[in-house]
Coordinates of C-alpha atoms in Angstrom, one line a residue:
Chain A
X978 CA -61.9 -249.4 113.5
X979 CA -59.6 -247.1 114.9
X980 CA -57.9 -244.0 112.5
X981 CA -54.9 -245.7 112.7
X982 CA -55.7 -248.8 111.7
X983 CA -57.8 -247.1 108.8
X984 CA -54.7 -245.4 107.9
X985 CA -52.9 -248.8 107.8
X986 CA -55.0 -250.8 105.6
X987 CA -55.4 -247.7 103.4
X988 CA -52.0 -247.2 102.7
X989 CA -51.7 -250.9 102.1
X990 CA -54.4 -250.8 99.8
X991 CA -52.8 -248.2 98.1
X992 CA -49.3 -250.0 97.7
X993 CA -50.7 -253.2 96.1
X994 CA -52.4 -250.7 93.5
X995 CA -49.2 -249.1 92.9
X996 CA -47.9 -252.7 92.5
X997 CA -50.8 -253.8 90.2
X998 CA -50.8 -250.5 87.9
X999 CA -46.7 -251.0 87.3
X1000 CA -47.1 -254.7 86.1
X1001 CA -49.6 -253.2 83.5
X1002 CA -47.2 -250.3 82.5
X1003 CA -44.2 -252.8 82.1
X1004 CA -47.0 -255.2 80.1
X1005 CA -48.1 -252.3 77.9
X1006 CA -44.5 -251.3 77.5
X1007 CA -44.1 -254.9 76.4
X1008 CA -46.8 -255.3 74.1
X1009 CA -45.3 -252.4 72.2
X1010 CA -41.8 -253.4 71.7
X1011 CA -43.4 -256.9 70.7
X1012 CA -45.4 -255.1 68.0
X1013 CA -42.4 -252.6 67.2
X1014 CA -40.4 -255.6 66.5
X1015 CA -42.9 -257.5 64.3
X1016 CA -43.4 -254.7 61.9
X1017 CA -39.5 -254.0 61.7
X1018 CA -39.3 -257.7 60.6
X1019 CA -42.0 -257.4 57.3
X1020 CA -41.1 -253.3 56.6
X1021 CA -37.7 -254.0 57.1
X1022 CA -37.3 -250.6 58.1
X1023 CA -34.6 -251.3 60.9
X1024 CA -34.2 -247.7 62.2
X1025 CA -36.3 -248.6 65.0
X1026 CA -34.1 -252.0 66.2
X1027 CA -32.2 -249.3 68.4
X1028 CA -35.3 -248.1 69.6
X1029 CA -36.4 -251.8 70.7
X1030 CA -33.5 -252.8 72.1
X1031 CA -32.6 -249.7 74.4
X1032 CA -36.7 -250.2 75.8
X1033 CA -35.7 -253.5 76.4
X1034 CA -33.2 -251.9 79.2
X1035 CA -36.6 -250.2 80.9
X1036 CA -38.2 -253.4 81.0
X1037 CA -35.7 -254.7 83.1
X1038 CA -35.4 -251.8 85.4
X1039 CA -39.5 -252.3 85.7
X1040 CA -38.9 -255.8 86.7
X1041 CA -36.4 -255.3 89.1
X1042 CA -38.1 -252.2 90.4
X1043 CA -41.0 -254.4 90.9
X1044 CA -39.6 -257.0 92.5
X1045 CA -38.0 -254.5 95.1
X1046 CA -41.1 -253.4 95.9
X1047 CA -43.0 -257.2 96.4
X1048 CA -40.2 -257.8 99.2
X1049 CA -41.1 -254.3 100.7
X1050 CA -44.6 -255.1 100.7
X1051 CA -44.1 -258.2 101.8
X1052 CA -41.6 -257.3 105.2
X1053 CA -43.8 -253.8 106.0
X1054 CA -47.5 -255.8 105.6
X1055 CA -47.1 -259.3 106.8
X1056 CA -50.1 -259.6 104.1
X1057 CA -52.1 -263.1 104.3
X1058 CA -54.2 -265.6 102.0
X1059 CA -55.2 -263.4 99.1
X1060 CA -52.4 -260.4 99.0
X1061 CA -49.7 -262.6 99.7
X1062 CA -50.4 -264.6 96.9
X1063 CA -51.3 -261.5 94.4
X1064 CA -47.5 -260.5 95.7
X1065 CA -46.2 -263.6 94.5
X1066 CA -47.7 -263.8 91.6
X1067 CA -46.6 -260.7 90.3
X1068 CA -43.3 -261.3 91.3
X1069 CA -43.8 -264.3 88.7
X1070 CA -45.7 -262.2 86.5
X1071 CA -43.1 -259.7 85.5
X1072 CA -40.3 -262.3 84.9
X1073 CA -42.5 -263.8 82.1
X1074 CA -42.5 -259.9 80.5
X1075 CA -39.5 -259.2 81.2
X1076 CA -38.7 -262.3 79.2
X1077 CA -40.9 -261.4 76.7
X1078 CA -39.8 -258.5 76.5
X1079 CA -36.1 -260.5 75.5
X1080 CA -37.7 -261.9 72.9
X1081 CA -38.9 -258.4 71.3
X1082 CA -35.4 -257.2 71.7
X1083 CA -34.6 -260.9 69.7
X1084 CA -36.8 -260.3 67.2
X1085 CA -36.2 -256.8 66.3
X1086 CA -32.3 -258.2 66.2
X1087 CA -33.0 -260.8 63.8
X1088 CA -35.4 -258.5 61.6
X1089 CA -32.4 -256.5 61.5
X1090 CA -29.8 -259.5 60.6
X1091 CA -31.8 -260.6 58.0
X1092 CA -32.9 -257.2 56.3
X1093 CA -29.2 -256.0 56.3
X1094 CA -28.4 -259.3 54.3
X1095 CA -31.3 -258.0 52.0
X1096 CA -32.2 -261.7 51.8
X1097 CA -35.7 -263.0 51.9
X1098 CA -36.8 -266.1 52.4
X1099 CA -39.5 -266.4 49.0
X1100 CA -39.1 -264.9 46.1
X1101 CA -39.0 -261.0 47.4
X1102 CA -41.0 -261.6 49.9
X1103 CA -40.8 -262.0 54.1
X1104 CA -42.6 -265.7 55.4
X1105 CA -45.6 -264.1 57.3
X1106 CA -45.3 -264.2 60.9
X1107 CA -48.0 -260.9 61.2
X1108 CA -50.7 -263.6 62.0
X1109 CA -49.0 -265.9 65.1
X1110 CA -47.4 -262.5 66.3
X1111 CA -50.8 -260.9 66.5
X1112 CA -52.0 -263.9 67.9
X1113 CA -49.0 -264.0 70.6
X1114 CA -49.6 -260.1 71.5
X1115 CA -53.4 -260.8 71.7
X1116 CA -52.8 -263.2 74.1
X1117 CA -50.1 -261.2 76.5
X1118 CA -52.9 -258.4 76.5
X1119 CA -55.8 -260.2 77.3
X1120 CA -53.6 -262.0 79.7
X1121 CA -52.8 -258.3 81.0
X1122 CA -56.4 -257.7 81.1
X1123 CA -57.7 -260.5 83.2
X1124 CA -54.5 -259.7 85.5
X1125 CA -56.3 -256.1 85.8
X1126 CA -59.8 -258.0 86.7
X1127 CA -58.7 -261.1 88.4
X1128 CA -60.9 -262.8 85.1
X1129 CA -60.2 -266.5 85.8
X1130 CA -62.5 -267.1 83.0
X1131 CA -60.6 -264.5 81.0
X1132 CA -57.4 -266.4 81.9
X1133 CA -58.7 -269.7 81.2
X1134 CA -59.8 -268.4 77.8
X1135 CA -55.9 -267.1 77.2
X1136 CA -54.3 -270.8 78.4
X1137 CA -56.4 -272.1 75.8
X1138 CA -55.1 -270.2 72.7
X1139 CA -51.9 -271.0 73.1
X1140 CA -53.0 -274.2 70.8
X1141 CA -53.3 -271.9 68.1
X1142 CA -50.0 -270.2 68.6
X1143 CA -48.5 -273.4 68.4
X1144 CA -50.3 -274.3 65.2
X1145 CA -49.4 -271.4 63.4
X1146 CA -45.9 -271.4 64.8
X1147 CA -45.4 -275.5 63.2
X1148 CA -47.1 -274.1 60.0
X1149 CA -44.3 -271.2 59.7
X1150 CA -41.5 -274.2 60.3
X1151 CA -43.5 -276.4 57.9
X1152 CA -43.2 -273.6 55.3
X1153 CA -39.5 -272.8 56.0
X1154 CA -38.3 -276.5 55.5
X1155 CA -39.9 -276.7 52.1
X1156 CA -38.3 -273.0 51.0
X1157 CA -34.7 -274.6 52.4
X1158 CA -35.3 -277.7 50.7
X1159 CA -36.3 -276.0 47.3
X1160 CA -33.5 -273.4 47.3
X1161 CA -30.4 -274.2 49.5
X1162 CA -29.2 -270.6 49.3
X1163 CA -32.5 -269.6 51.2
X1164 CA -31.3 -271.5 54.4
X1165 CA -28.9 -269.0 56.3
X1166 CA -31.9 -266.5 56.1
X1167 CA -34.3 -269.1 56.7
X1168 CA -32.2 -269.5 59.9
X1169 CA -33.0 -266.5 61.1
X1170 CA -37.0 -266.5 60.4
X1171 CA -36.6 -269.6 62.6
X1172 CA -35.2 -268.0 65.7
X1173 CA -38.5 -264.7 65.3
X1174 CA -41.0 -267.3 65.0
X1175 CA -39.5 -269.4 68.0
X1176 CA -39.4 -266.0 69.8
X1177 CA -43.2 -265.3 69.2
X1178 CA -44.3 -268.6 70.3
X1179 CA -42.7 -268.4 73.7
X1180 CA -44.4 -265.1 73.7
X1181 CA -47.8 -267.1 73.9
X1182 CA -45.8 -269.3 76.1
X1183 CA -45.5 -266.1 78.7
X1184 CA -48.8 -264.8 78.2
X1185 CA -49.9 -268.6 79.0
X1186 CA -47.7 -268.2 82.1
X1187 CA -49.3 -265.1 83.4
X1188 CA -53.0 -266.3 83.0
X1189 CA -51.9 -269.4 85.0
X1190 CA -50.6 -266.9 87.9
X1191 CA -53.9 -265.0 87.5
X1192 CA -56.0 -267.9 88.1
X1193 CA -53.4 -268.7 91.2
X1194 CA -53.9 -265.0 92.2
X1195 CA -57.6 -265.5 92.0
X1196 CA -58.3 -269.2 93.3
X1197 CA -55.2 -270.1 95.0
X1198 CA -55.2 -273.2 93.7
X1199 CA -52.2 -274.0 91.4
X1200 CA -52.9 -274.8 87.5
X1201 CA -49.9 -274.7 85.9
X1202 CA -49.4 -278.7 85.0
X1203 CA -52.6 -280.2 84.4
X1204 CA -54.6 -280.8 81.4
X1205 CA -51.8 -279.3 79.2
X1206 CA -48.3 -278.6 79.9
X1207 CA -47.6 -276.3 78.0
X1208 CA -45.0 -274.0 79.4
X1209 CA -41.9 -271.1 78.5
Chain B
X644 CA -35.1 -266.0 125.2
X645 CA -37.6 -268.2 126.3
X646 CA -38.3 -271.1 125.8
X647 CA -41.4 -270.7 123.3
X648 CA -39.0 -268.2 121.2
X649 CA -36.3 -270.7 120.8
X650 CA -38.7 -272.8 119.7
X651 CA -40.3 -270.8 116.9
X652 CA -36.8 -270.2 115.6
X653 CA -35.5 -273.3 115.6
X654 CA -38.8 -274.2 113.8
X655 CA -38.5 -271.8 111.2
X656 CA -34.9 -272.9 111.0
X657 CA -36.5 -276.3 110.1
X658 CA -39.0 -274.5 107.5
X659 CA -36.0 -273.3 105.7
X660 CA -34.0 -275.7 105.7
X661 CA -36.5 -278.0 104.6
X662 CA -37.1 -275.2 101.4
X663 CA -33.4 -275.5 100.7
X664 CA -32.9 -279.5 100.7
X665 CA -36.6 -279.6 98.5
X666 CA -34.6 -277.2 96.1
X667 CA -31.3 -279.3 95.7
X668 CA -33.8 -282.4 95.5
X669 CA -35.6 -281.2 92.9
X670 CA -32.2 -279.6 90.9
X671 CA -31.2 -283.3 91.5
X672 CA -33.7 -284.6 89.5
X673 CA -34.0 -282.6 86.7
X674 CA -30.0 -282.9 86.2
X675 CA -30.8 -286.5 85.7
X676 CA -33.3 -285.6 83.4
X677 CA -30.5 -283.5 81.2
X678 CA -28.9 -286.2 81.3
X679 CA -30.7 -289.6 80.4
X680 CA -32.0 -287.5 77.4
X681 CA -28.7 -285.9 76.0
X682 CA -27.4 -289.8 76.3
X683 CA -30.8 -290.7 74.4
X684 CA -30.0 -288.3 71.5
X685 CA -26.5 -289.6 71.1
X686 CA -27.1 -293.4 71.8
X687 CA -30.4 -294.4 70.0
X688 CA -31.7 -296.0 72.9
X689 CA -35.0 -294.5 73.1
X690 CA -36.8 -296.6 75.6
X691 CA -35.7 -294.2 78.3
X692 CA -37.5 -291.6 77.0
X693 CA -41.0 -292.3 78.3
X694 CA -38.8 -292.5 81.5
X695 CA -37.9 -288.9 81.3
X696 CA -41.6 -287.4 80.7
X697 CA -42.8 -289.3 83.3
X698 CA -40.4 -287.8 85.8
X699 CA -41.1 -284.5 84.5
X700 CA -44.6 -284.7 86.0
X701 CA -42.5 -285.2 89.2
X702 CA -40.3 -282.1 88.5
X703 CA -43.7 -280.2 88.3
X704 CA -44.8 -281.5 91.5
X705 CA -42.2 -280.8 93.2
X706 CA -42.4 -276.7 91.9
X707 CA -45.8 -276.5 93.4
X708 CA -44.6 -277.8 96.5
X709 CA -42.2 -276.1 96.9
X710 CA -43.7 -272.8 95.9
X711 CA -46.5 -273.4 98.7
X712 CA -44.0 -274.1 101.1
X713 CA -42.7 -270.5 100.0
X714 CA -46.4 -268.8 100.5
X715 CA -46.6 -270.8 103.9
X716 CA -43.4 -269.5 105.3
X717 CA -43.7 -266.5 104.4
X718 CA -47.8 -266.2 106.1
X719 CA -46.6 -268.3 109.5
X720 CA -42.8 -266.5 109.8
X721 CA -43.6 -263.3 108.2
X722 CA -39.2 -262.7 107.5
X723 CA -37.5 -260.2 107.1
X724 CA -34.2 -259.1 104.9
X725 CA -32.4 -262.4 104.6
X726 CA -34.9 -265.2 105.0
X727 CA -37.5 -263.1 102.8
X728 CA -35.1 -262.7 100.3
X729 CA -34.4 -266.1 100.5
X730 CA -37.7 -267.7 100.1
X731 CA -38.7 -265.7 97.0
X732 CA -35.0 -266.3 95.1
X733 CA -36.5 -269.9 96.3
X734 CA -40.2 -269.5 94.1
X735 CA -37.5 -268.1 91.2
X736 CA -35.4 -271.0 91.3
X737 CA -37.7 -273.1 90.7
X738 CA -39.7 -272.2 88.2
X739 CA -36.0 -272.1 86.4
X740 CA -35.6 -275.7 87.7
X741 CA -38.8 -276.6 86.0
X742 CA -38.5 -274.6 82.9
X743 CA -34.8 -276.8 82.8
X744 CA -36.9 -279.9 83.4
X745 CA -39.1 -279.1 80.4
X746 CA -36.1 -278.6 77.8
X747 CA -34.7 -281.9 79.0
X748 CA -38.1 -283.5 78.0
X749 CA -38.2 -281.6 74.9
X750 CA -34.8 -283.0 74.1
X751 CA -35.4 -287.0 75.1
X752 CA -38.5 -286.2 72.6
X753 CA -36.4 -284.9 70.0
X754 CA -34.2 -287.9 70.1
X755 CA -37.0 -290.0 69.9
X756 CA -38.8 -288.8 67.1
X757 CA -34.8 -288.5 65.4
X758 CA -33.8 -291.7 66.0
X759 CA -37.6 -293.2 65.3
X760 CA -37.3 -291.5 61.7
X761 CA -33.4 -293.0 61.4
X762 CA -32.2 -290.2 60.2
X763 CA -28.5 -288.8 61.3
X764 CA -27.7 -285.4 59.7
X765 CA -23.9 -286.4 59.2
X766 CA -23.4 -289.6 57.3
X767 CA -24.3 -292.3 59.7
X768 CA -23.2 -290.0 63.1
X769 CA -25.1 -287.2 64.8
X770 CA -23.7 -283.9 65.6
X771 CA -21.9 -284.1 68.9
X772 CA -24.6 -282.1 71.8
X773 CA -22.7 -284.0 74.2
X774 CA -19.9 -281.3 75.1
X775 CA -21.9 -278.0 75.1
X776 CA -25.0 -280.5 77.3
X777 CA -22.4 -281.3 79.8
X778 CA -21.0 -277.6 79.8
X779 CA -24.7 -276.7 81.0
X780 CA -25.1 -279.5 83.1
X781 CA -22.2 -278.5 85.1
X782 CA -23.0 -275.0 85.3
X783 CA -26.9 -276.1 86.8
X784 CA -25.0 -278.3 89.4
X785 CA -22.7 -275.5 90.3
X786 CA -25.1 -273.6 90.1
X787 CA -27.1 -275.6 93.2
X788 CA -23.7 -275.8 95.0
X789 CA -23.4 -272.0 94.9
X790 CA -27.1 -272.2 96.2
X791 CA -26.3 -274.7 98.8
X792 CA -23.8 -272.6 100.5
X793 CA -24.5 -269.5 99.4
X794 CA -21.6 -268.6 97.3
X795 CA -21.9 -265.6 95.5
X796 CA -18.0 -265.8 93.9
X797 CA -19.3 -269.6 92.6
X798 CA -22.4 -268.0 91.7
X799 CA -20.6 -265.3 89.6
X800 CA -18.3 -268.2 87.7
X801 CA -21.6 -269.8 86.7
X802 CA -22.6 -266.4 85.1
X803 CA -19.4 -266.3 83.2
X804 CA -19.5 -269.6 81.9
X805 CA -23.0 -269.2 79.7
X806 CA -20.8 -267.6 77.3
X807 CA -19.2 -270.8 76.7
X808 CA -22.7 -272.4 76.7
X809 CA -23.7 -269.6 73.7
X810 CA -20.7 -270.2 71.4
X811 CA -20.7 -274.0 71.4
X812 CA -24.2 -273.5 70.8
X813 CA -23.9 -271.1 67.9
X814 CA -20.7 -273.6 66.7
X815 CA -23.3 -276.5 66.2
X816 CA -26.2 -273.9 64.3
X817 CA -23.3 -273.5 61.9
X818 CA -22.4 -277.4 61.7
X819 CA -26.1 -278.0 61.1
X820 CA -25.9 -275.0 58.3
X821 CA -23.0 -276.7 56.6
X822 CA -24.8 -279.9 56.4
X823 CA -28.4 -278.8 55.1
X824 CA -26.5 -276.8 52.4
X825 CA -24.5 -279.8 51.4
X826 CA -27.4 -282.2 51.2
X827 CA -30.8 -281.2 51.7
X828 CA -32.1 -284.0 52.2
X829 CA -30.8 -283.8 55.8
X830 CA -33.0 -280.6 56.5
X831 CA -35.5 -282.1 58.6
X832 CA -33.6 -283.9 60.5
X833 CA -31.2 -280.9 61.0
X834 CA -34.5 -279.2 62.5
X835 CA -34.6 -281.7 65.1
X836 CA -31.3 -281.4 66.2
X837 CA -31.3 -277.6 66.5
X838 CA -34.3 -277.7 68.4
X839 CA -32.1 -280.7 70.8
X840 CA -28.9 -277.4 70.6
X841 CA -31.4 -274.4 71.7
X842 CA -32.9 -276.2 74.6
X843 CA -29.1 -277.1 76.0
X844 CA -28.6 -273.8 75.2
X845 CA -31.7 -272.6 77.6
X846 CA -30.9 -274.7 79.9
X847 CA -27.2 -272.7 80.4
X848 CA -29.5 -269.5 80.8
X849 CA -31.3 -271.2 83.5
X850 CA -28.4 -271.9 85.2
X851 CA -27.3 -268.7 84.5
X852 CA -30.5 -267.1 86.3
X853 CA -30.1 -269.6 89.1
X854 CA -26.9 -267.9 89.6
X855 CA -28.3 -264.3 89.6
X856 CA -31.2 -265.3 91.9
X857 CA -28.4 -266.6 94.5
X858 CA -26.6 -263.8 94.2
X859 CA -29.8 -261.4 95.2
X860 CA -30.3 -263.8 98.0
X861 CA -26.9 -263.4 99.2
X862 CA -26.4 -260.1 98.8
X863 CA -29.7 -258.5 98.2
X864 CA -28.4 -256.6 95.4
X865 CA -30.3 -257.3 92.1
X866 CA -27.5 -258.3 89.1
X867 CA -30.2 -259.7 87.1
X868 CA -29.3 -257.1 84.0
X869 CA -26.0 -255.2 83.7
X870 CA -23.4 -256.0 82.6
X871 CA -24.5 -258.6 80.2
X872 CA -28.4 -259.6 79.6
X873 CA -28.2 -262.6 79.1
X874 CA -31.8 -264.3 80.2
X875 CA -34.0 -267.5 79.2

């Protein structure tokens, strides 16, 4: 192989590492406005909603940033097969955080709504949606993680726990129609519970929709629809 | 030019071309979809609704032909500026196509499982979906004609009109309010029909990032975030 080929491939090599270690700093970044926004919502200290919503603005930046450089990679490398899909697929990747990183910023938003109202849903206390947000971040990061391997398995393993998002998200609905239909006065706040917990569950949703690119990444074949279609 | 160059180009004319009538096809068909279901919500008639899931396995088809047409173009051509740009607005559009296809499933189910329990939130008459549906069914078809002939000032009206989409959608969340404080009784019901209101409401954001992505296309200049960050 001649230098300059060398040279080539290496500085390819080193631009779709680049590429791979941004999509983990905008994940990371999104994992913690996620969890920032959870614990604003049961502390109800909302000094930090300013905090979320203004990291919510480098998110996007990461995205587009990203993006720019996929098309870059893309026109300078001609890549093929394998890089050409990992390209793609983190150009699909980071939409999904960036999205979940909206529904941080929406969470941290309502947390605030509802703690300035000082209303609670039960008797002085916030419905828990600690467990299904744990859940939801769980998934996003070993979704993150098996991005970082190329862990089909790992991926596979992530697709599957959605279920239990999705359970836990109906149990938290379940409970807030029986609080609205006990106390009428609890329904505005209620409300706004309602629009967090929606927001966590389509954070499993993303975190689904990242361990489907993985495995698209990985395999090249295409898993999004079948067996389940669940999807953001 | 020679002969053999003319003739790559005018292939990869064809390629393109072929991308862009797949894309309009499929928009086609999930506008449909919007449709038939926002028609079974208000009319009872819930036979159509098996329709509507089973052309949503056709919607997902078509994204996963259309996004290997994108991967193929891309290897065979290897674009540059315009036609790259082009082809991976095309892998963002529809993934928003599909994402619209799925809310207009989730609505035909919603009517269903309403109209299955017989249960109308106000006395005998549902809240009216119908204005703020067609608002975002009109901006996904103008939305696809901005894409269709690349126009960024139609692109940018699209944009502008999600607003409209957000405060009809906020006007029936405080319709549904009003009745499940009146009569609680109507509660679960009312749960149904909010979750019918948010996926219209989505479906205006995916218009709305239609929009952005033709823009990008267009113009190459990334508008996803400022001035207003708005995002499904």
């Amino acid at each position: 192989m001649s230098e300059h080929v060398q040279h080539v491939i290496r500085a390819f090599d080193e631009e779709l590492n680049r590429l791979r270690t941004h999509v983990l700093e905008m994940g990371g970044l999104v994992e913690s406005q996620i969890q920032a926004a959870t614990d604003a919502y049961h502390t109800g200290e909302i000094k930090v909603v300013a905090d979320i919503v203004a990291a919510d603005k480098k998110v996007n930046d990461f995205e587009q940033m990203i993006d720019d450089e996929c098309v870059q990679v893309i026109a300078k490398r001609q890549p093929a097969a394998f890089d050409l899909r990992l390209i793609m697929g983190v150009s699909k990747i980071v939409t999904n955080l960036e999205r979940a990183g909206d529904e941080a910023k929406k969470i941290a938003k309502g947390a605030r709504r509802l703690h300035e109202r000082g209303q609670f849903m039960a008797p002085g206390d916030a419905i828990d949606v600690r467990h299904v947000a744990s859940m939801a971040v769980t998934m996003l990061r070993q979704a993150l993680d098996a991005f970082a391997r190329m862990d089909t398995a790992a991926a596979v393993e992530v697709i599957r726990s959605d279920d239990d998002v999705d359970v836990g998200f109906k149990a938290i609905i379940r409970q807030l129609v029986t609080f609205m239909m006990e106390d009428p006065r609890t329904i505005s706040g209620a409300m706004d519970v309602i629009w967090i917990a929606r927001s966590v569950e389509r954070i499993g949703d993303h975190a689904t929709n990242i361990a489907e690119q993985v495995i698209y990444i990985a395999e090249g074949r295409d898993i999004r629809h079948p067996p389940k279609e669940k999807k953001a």
